[in-house]
CSV table of C-alpha atoms in Angstrom, one decimal:
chain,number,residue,atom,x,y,z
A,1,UNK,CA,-17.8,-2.8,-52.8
A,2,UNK,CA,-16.3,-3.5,-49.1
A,3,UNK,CA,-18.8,-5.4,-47.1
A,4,UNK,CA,-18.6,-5.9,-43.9
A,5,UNK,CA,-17.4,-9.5,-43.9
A,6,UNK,CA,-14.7,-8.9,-45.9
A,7,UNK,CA,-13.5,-6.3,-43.3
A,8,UNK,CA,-13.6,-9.2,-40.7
A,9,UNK,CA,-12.0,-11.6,-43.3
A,10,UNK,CA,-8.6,-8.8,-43.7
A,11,UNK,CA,-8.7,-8.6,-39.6
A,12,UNK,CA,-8.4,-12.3,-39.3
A,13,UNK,CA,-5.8,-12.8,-42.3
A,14,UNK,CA,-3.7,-10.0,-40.2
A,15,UNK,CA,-4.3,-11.6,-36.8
A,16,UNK,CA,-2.4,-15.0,-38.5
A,17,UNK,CA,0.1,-13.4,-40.3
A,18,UNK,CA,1.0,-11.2,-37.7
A,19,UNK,CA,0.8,-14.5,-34.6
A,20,UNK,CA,-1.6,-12.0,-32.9
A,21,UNK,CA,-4.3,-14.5,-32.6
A,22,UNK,CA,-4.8,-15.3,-28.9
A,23,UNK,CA,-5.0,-18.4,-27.4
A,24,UNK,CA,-6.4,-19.5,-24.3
A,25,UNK,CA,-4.7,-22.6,-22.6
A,26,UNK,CA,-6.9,-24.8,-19.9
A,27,UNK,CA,-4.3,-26.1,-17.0
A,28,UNK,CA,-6.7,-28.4,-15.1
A,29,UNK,CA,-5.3,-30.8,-12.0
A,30,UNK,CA,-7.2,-33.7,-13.3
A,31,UNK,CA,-5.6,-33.6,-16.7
A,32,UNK,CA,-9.1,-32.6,-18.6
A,33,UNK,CA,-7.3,-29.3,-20.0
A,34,UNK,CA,-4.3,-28.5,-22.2
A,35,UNK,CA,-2.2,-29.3,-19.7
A,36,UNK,CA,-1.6,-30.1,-16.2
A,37,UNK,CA,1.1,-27.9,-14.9
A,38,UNK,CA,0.8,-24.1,-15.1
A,39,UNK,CA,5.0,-24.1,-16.5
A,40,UNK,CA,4.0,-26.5,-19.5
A,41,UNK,CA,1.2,-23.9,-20.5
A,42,UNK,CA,3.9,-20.7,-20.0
A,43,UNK,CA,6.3,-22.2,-21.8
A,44,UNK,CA,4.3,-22.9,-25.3
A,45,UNK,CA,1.8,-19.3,-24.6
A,46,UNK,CA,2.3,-16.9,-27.0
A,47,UNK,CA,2.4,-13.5,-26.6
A,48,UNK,CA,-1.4,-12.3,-25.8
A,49,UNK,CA,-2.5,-15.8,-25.0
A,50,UNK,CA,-4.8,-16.5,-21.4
A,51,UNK,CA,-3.5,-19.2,-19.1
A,52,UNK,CA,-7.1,-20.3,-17.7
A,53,UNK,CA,-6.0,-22.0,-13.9
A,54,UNK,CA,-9.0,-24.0,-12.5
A,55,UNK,CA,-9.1,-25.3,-9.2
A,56,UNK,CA,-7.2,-27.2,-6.8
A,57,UNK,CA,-3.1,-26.6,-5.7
A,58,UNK,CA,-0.4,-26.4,-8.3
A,59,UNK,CA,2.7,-26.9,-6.6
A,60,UNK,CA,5.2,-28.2,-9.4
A,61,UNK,CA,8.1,-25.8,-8.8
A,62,UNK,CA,11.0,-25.1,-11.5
A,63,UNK,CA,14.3,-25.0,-9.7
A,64,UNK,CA,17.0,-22.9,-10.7
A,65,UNK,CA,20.4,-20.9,-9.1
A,66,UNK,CA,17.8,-18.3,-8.1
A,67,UNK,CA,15.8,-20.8,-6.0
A,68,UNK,CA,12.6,-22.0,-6.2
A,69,UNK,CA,9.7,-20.9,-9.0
A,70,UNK,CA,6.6,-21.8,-9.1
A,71,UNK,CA,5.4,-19.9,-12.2
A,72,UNK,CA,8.7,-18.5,-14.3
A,73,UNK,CA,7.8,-15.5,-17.0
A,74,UNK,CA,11.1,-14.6,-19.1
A,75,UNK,CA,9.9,-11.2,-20.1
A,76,UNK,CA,9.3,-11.2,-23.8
A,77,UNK,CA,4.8,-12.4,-23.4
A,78,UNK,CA,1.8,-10.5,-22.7
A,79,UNK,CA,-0.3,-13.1,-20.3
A,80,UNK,CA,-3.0,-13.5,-18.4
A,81,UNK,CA,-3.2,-15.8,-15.8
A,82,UNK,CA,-7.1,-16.2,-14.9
A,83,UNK,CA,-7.9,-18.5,-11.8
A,84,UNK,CA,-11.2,-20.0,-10.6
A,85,UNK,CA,-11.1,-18.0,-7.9
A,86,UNK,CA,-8.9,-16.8,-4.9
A,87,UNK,CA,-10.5,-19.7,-2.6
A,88,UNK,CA,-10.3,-22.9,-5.3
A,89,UNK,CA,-7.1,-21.8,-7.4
A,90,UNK,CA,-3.9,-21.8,-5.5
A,91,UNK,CA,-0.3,-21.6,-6.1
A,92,UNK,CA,2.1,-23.0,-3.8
A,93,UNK,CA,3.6,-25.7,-1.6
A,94,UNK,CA,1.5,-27.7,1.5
A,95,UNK,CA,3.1,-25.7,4.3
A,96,UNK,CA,5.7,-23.4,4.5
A,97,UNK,CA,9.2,-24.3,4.9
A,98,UNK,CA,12.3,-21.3,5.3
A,99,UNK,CA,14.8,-23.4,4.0
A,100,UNK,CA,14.4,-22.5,0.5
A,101,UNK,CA,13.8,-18.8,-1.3
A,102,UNK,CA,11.4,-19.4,-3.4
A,103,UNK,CA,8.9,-17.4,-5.4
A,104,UNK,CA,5.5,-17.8,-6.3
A,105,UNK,CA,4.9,-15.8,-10.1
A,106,UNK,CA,8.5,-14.1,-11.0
A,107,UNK,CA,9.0,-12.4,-13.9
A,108,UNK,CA,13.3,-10.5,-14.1
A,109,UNK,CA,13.3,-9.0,-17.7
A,110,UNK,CA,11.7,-7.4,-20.6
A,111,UNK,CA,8.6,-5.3,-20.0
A,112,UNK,CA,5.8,-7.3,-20.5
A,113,UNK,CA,2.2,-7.0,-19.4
A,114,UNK,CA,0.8,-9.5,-17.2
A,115,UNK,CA,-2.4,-9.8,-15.8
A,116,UNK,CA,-3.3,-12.0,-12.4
A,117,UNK,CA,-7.3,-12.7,-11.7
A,118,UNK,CA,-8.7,-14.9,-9.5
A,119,UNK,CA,-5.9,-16.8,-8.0
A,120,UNK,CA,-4.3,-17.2,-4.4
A,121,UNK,CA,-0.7,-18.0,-3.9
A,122,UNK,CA,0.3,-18.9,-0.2
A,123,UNK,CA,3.2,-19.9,1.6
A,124,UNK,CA,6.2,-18.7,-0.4
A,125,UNK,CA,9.4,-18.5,1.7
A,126,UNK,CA,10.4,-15.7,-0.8
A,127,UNK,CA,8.2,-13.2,-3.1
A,128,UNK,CA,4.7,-14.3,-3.9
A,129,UNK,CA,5.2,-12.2,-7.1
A,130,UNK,CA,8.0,-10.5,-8.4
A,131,UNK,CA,8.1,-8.4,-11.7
A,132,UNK,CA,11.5,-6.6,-12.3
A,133,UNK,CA,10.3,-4.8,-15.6
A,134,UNK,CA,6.1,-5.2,-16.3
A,135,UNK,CA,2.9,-3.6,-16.3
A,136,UNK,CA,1.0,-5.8,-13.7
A,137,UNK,CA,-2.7,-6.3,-13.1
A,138,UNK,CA,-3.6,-8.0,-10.0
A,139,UNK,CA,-7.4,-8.6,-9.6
A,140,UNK,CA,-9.2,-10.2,-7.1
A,141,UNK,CA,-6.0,-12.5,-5.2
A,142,UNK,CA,-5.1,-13.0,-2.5
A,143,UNK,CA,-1.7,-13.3,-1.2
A,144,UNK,CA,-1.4,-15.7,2.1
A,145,UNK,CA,1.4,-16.6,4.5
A,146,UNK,CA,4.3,-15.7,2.2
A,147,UNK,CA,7.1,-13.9,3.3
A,148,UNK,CA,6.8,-11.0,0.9
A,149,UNK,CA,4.3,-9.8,-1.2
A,150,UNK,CA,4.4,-8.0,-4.2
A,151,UNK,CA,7.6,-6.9,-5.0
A,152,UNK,CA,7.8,-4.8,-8.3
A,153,UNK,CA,10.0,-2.6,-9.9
A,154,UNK,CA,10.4,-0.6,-13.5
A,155,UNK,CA,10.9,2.7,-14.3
A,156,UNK,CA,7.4,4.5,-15.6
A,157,UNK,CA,5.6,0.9,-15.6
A,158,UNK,CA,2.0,0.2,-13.5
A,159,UNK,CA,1.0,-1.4,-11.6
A,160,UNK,CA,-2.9,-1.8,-10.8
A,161,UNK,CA,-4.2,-4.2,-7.4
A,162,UNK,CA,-8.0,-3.6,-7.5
A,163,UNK,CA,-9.7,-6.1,-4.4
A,164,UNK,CA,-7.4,-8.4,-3.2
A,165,UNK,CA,-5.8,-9.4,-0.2
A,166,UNK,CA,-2.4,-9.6,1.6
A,167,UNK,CA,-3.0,-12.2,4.9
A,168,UNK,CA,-0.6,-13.3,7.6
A,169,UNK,CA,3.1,-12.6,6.7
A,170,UNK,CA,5.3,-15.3,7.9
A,171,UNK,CA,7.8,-12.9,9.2
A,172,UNK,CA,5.9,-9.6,10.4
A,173,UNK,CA,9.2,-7.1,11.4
A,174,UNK,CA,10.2,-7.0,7.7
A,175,UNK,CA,9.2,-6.8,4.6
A,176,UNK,CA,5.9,-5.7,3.1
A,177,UNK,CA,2.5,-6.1,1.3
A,178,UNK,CA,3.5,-4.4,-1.6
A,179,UNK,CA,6.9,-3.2,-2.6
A,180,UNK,CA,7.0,-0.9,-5.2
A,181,UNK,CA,10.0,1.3,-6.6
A,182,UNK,CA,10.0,3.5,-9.7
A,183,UNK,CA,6.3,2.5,-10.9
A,184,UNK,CA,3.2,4.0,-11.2
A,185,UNK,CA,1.1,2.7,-8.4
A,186,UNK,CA,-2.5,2.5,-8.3
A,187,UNK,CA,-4.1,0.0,-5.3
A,188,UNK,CA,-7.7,0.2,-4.3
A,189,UNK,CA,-10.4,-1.6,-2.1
A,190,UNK,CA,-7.7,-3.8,-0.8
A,191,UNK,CA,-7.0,-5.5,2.8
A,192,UNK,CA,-3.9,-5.7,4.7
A,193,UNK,CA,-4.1,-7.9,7.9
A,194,UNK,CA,-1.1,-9.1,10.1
A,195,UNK,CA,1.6,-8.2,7.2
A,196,UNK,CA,4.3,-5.8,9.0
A,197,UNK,CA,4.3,-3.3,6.2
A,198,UNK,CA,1.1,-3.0,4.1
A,199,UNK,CA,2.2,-1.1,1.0
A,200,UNK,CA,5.7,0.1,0.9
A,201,UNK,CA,6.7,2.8,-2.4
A,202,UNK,CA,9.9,4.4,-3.3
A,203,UNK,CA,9.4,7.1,-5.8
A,204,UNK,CA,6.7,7.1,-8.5
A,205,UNK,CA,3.0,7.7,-8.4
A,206,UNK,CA,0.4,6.7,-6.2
A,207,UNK,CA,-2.8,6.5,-5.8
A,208,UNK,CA,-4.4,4.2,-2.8
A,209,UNK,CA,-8.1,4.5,-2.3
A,210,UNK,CA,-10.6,2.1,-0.1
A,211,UNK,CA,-7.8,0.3,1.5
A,212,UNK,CA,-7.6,-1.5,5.0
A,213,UNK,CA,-4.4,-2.3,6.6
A,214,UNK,CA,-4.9,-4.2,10.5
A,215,UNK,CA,-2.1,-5.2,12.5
A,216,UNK,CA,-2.2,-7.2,15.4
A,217,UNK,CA,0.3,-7.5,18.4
A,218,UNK,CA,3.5,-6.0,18.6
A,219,UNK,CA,5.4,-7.6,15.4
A,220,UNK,CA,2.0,-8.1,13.2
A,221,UNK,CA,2.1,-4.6,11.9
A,222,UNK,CA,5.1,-1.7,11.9
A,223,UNK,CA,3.8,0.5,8.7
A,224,UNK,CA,0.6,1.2,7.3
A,225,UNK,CA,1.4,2.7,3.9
A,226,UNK,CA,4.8,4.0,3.6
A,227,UNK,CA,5.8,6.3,1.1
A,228,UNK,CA,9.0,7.9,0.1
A,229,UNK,CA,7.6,10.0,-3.5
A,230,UNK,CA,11.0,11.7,-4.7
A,231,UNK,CA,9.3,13.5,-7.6
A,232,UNK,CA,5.8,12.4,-8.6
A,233,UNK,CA,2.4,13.2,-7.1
A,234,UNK,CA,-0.4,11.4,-5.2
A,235,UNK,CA,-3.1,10.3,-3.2
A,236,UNK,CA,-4.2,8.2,-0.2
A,237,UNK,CA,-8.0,8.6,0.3
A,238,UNK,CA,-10.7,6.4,2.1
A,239,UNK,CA,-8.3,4.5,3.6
A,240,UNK,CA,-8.5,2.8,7.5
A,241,UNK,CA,-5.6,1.4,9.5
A,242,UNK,CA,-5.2,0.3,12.6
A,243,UNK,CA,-3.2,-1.1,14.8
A,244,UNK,CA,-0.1,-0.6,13.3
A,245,UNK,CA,3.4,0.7,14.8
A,246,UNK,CA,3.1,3.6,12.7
A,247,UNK,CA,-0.4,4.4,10.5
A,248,UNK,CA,1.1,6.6,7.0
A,249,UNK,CA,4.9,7.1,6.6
A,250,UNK,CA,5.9,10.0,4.4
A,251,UNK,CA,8.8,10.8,3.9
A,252,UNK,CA,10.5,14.0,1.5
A,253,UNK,CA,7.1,14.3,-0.4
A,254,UNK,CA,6.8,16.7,-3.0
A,255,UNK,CA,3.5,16.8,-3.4
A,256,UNK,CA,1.0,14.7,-1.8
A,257,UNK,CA,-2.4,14.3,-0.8
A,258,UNK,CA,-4.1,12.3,2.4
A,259,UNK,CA,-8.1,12.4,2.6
A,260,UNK,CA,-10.7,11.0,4.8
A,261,UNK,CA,-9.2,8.4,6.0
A,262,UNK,CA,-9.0,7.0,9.6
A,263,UNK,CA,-5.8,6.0,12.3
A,264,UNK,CA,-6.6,4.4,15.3
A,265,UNK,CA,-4.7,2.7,18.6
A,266,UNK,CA,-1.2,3.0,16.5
A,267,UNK,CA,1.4,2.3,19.4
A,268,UNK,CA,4.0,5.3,17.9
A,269,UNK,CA,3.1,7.7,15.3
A,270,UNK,CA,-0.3,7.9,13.6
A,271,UNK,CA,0.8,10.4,10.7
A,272,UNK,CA,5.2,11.0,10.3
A,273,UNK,CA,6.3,13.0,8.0
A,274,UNK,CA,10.0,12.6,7.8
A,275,UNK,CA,10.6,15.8,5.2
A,276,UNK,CA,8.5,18.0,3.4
A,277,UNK,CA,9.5,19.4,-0.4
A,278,UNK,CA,6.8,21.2,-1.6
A,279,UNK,CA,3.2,20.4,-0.6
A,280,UNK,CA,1.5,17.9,2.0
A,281,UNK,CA,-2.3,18.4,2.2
A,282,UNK,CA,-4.4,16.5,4.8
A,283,UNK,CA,-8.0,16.5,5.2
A,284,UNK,CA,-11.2,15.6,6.9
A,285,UNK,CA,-9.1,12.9,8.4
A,286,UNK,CA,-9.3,11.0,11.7
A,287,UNK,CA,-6.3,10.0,14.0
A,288,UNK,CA,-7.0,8.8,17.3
A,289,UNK,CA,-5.8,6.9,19.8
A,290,UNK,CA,-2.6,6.9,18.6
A,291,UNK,CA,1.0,7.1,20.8
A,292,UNK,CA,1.5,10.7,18.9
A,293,UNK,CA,-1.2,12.2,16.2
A,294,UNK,CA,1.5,13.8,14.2
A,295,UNK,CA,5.3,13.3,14.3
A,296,UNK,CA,7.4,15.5,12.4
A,297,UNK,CA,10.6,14.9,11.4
A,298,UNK,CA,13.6,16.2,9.1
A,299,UNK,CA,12.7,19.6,7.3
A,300,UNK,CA,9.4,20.7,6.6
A,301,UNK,CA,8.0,23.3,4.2
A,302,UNK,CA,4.8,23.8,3.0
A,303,UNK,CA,1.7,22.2,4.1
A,304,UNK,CA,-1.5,22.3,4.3
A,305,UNK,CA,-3.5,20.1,7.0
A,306,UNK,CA,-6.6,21.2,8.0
A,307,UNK,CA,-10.2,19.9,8.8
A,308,UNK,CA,-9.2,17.2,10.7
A,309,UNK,CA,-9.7,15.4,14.0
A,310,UNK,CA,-6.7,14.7,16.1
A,311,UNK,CA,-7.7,12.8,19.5
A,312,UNK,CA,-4.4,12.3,21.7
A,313,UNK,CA,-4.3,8.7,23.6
A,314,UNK,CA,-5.3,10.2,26.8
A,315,UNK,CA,-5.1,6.6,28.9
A,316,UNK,CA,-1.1,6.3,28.0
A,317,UNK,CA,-0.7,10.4,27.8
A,318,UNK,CA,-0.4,10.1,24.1
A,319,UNK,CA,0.8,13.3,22.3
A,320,UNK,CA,-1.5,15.5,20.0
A,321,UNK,CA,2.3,16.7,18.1
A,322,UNK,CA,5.8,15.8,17.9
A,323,UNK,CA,8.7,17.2,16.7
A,324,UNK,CA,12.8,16.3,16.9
A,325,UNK,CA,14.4,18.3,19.8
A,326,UNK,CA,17.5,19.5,17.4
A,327,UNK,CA,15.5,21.1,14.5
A,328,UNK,CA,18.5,23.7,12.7
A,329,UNK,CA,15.9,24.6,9.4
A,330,UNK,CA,14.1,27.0,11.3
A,331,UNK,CA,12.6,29.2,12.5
A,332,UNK,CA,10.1,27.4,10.8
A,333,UNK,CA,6.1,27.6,12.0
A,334,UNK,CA,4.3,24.6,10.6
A,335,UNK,CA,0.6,25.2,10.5
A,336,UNK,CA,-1.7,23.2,12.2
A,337,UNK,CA,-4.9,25.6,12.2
A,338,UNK,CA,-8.5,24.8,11.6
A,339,UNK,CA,-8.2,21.1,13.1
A,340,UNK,CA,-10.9,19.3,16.0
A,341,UNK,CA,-8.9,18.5,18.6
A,342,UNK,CA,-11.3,17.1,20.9
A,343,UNK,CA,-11.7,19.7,23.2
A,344,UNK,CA,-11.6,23.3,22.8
A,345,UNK,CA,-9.5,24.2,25.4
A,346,UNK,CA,-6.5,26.1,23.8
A,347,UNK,CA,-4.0,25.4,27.4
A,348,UNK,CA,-4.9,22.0,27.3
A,349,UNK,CA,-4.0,20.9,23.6
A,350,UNK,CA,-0.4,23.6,23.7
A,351,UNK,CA,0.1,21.3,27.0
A,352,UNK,CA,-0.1,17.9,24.5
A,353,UNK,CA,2.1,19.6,21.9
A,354,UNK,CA,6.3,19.3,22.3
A,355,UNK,CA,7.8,21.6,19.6
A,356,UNK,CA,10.3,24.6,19.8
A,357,UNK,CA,8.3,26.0,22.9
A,358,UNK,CA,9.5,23.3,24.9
A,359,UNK,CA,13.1,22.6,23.5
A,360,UNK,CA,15.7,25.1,23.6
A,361,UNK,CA,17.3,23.4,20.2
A,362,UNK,CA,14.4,22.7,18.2
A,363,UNK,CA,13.4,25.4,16.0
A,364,UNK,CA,10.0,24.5,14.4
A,365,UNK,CA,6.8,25.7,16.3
A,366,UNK,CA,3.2,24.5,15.8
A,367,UNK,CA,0.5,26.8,15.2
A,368,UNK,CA,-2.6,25.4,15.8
A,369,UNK,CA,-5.2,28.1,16.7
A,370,UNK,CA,-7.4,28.9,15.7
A,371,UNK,CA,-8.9,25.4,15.9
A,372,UNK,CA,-12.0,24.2,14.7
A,373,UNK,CA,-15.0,24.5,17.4
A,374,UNK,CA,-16.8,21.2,16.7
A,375,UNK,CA,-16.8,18.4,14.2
A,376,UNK,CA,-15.9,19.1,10.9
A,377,UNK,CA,-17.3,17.1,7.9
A,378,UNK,CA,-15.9,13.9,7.5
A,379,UNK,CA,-17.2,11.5,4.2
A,380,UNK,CA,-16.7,7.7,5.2
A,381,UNK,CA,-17.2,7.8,8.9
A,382,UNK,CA,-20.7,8.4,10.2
A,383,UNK,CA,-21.7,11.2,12.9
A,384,UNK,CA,-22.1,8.4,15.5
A,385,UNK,CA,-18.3,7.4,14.7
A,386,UNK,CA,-16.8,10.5,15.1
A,387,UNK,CA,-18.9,11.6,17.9
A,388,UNK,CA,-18.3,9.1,19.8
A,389,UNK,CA,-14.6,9.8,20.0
A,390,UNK,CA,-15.1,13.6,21.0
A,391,UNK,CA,-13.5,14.4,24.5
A,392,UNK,CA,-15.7,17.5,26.6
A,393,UNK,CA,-15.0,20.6,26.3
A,394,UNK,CA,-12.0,21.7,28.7
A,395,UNK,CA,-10.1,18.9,29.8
């Protein structure tokens, strides 16, 4: 007869034989843990193992051709590194200093899965973690004067940031929060402040959800969330950013979706779209404030953007819609029907919109009426929000 113990007994004779047995190591500053440096517990982890950070700064930095590494991963371990907390655990130097390109976590090769909890890492003159070919889970960090953020890469890997925080780039007119190319990308209830690109993606999946991205002053903020899709699908819902350059970047999106979220007091372009493929939907969205609502650029197909609120930035005679003045793909009528414009005066928004009617070369044209004749329904932002950006009737 098979009783239940000696099913646990087999499991745990497996788990040995097999090395699956995980481990967690204690790295404590005072030297009451496994070890004292967060390396010395990388280096002797096995595969599935949990490096358990507690508090204070670890700053012991391996030094190699590629520069500076403050936590080096050679790609063949599952880990998870779990901190005492974003505001107690911290990974990096004193201050920052330019002079060297250094990185925080970095992982080049293999594809292993790694999981960050609990931890900040702060000023990296470099990436504050880099993973060339991993799954990565990054929970509850945060990401502090650093030159670049997350940088990863990997064909059909994910990537999964669930509440953390990207503060205070060193050097705002380049790089960004999150760089992401050829992974699936999933980022919710996370903040952006003062980092001059909050999530930049090139091809793969997305899906960003609850997200806040702030710039402040001219160099503290260029892109919102800036997404060139190639192939795949996705989502940007519940999202808020303001005072970018530009709010949401698209650009040659196949197929894409942009809900209830709100732009406001972006100094160019609240929503550019640089190229349409197949399908853009937009919805129950609020841009406002913003140098242009929409910008469109390079050729446009289908779309589908309706139930929104578009208020033009009437103190700097902000535009409602934008398009290139040379525009050969048409004629090419890109609907903008069913949308709040803040008044309901049909002269006075074809007055705010420059497209084909206006330049002899461009050959896309805006169609916008019928408009919507009030507020339309609008999840995260209450009544009194919306309301109180509503222009009168007329002009």
């Amino acid at each position: 007869m098979i009783t239940r113990w000696t099913v646990v007994l087999v499991g745990v004779l497996v788990a040995l034989a097999t090395g699956s047995w995980a481990t967690t190591w204690r790295v404590e500053k005072d030297g009451s843990g496994d070890f004292s440096v967060i390396q010395d517990a990388v280096d002797v982890a096995a595969s599935g193992d949990t490096v358990a950070i507690g508090a204070g700064r670890f700053a012991d930095a391996t030094v190699d051709a590629w520069g500076m590494t403050y936590v080096l991963l050679d790609g063949t371990k599952d880990l998870t590194f779990l901190g005492a907390g974003d505001d107690q655990t911290i990974i990096g130097p004193e201050a920052y200093d330019p002079t060297f390109d250094i990185f925080g976590i970095r992982c080049w090769e293999g594809a292993p899965s790694l999981h960050l909890e609990g931890l900040r890492i702060e000023h990296i003159a470099g990436y504050a973690a880099r993973t060339d070919a991993a799954d990565l889970t990054m929970v509850d960090c945060t990401i502090q004067q650093c030159l670049r953020g997350l940088h990863a890469r990997g064909s059909g890997n994910r990537v999964i940031v669930e509440g953390c925080r990207f503060v205070d780039s060193m050097e705002h007119a380049v790089y960004a929060g999150i760089y992401a190319v050829d992974v699936s990308l999933r980022v919710v209830d996370t903040e952006f402040e003062r980092f001059s690109k909050g999530i930049s993606q090139c091809r793969g999946s997305t899906l960003i959800s609850n997200c806040t991205f702030t710039g402040v002053g001219m160099d503290a903020g260029w892109v919102g969330i800036g997404i060139i899709l190639d192939e795949a699908k996705g989502m940007i819902d519940h999202c808020t950013i303001t005072s970018m350059r530009d709010g949401i970047w698209l650009e040659d999106i196949p197929y894409l979706t942009v809900r209830d979220c709100l732009i406001t007091d972006c100094r160019r372009v609240g929503l550019e779209i640089d190229g349409l493929n197949d399908r853009l939907d937009i919805q129950a969205c609020i841009v406002a404030d913003c140098g242009t609502c929409v910008h469109l650029f390079g050729e446009c197909k289908d779309n589908a953007i309706h139930g929104n609120h578009f208020f033009r930035d009437e103190a700097n005679g902000g535009l409602y819609v934008e398009v290139p003045e040379y525009y050969p793909w048409g004629p090419s009528y890109f609907k903008l029907t069913g949308n709040y414009w803040g008044t309901t005066d049909i002269p006075t928004i074809a007055e705010w919109i420059l497209d084909g009617y206006d330049q002899p070369e461009c050959l896309m044209y805006i169609v916008f009426d019928p408009i919507a004749d009030g507020p339309v329904s609008v999840e995260s932002h209450t009544w009194t929000e919306v309301k109180g950006m509503f222009r009168p009737s007329g002009r």
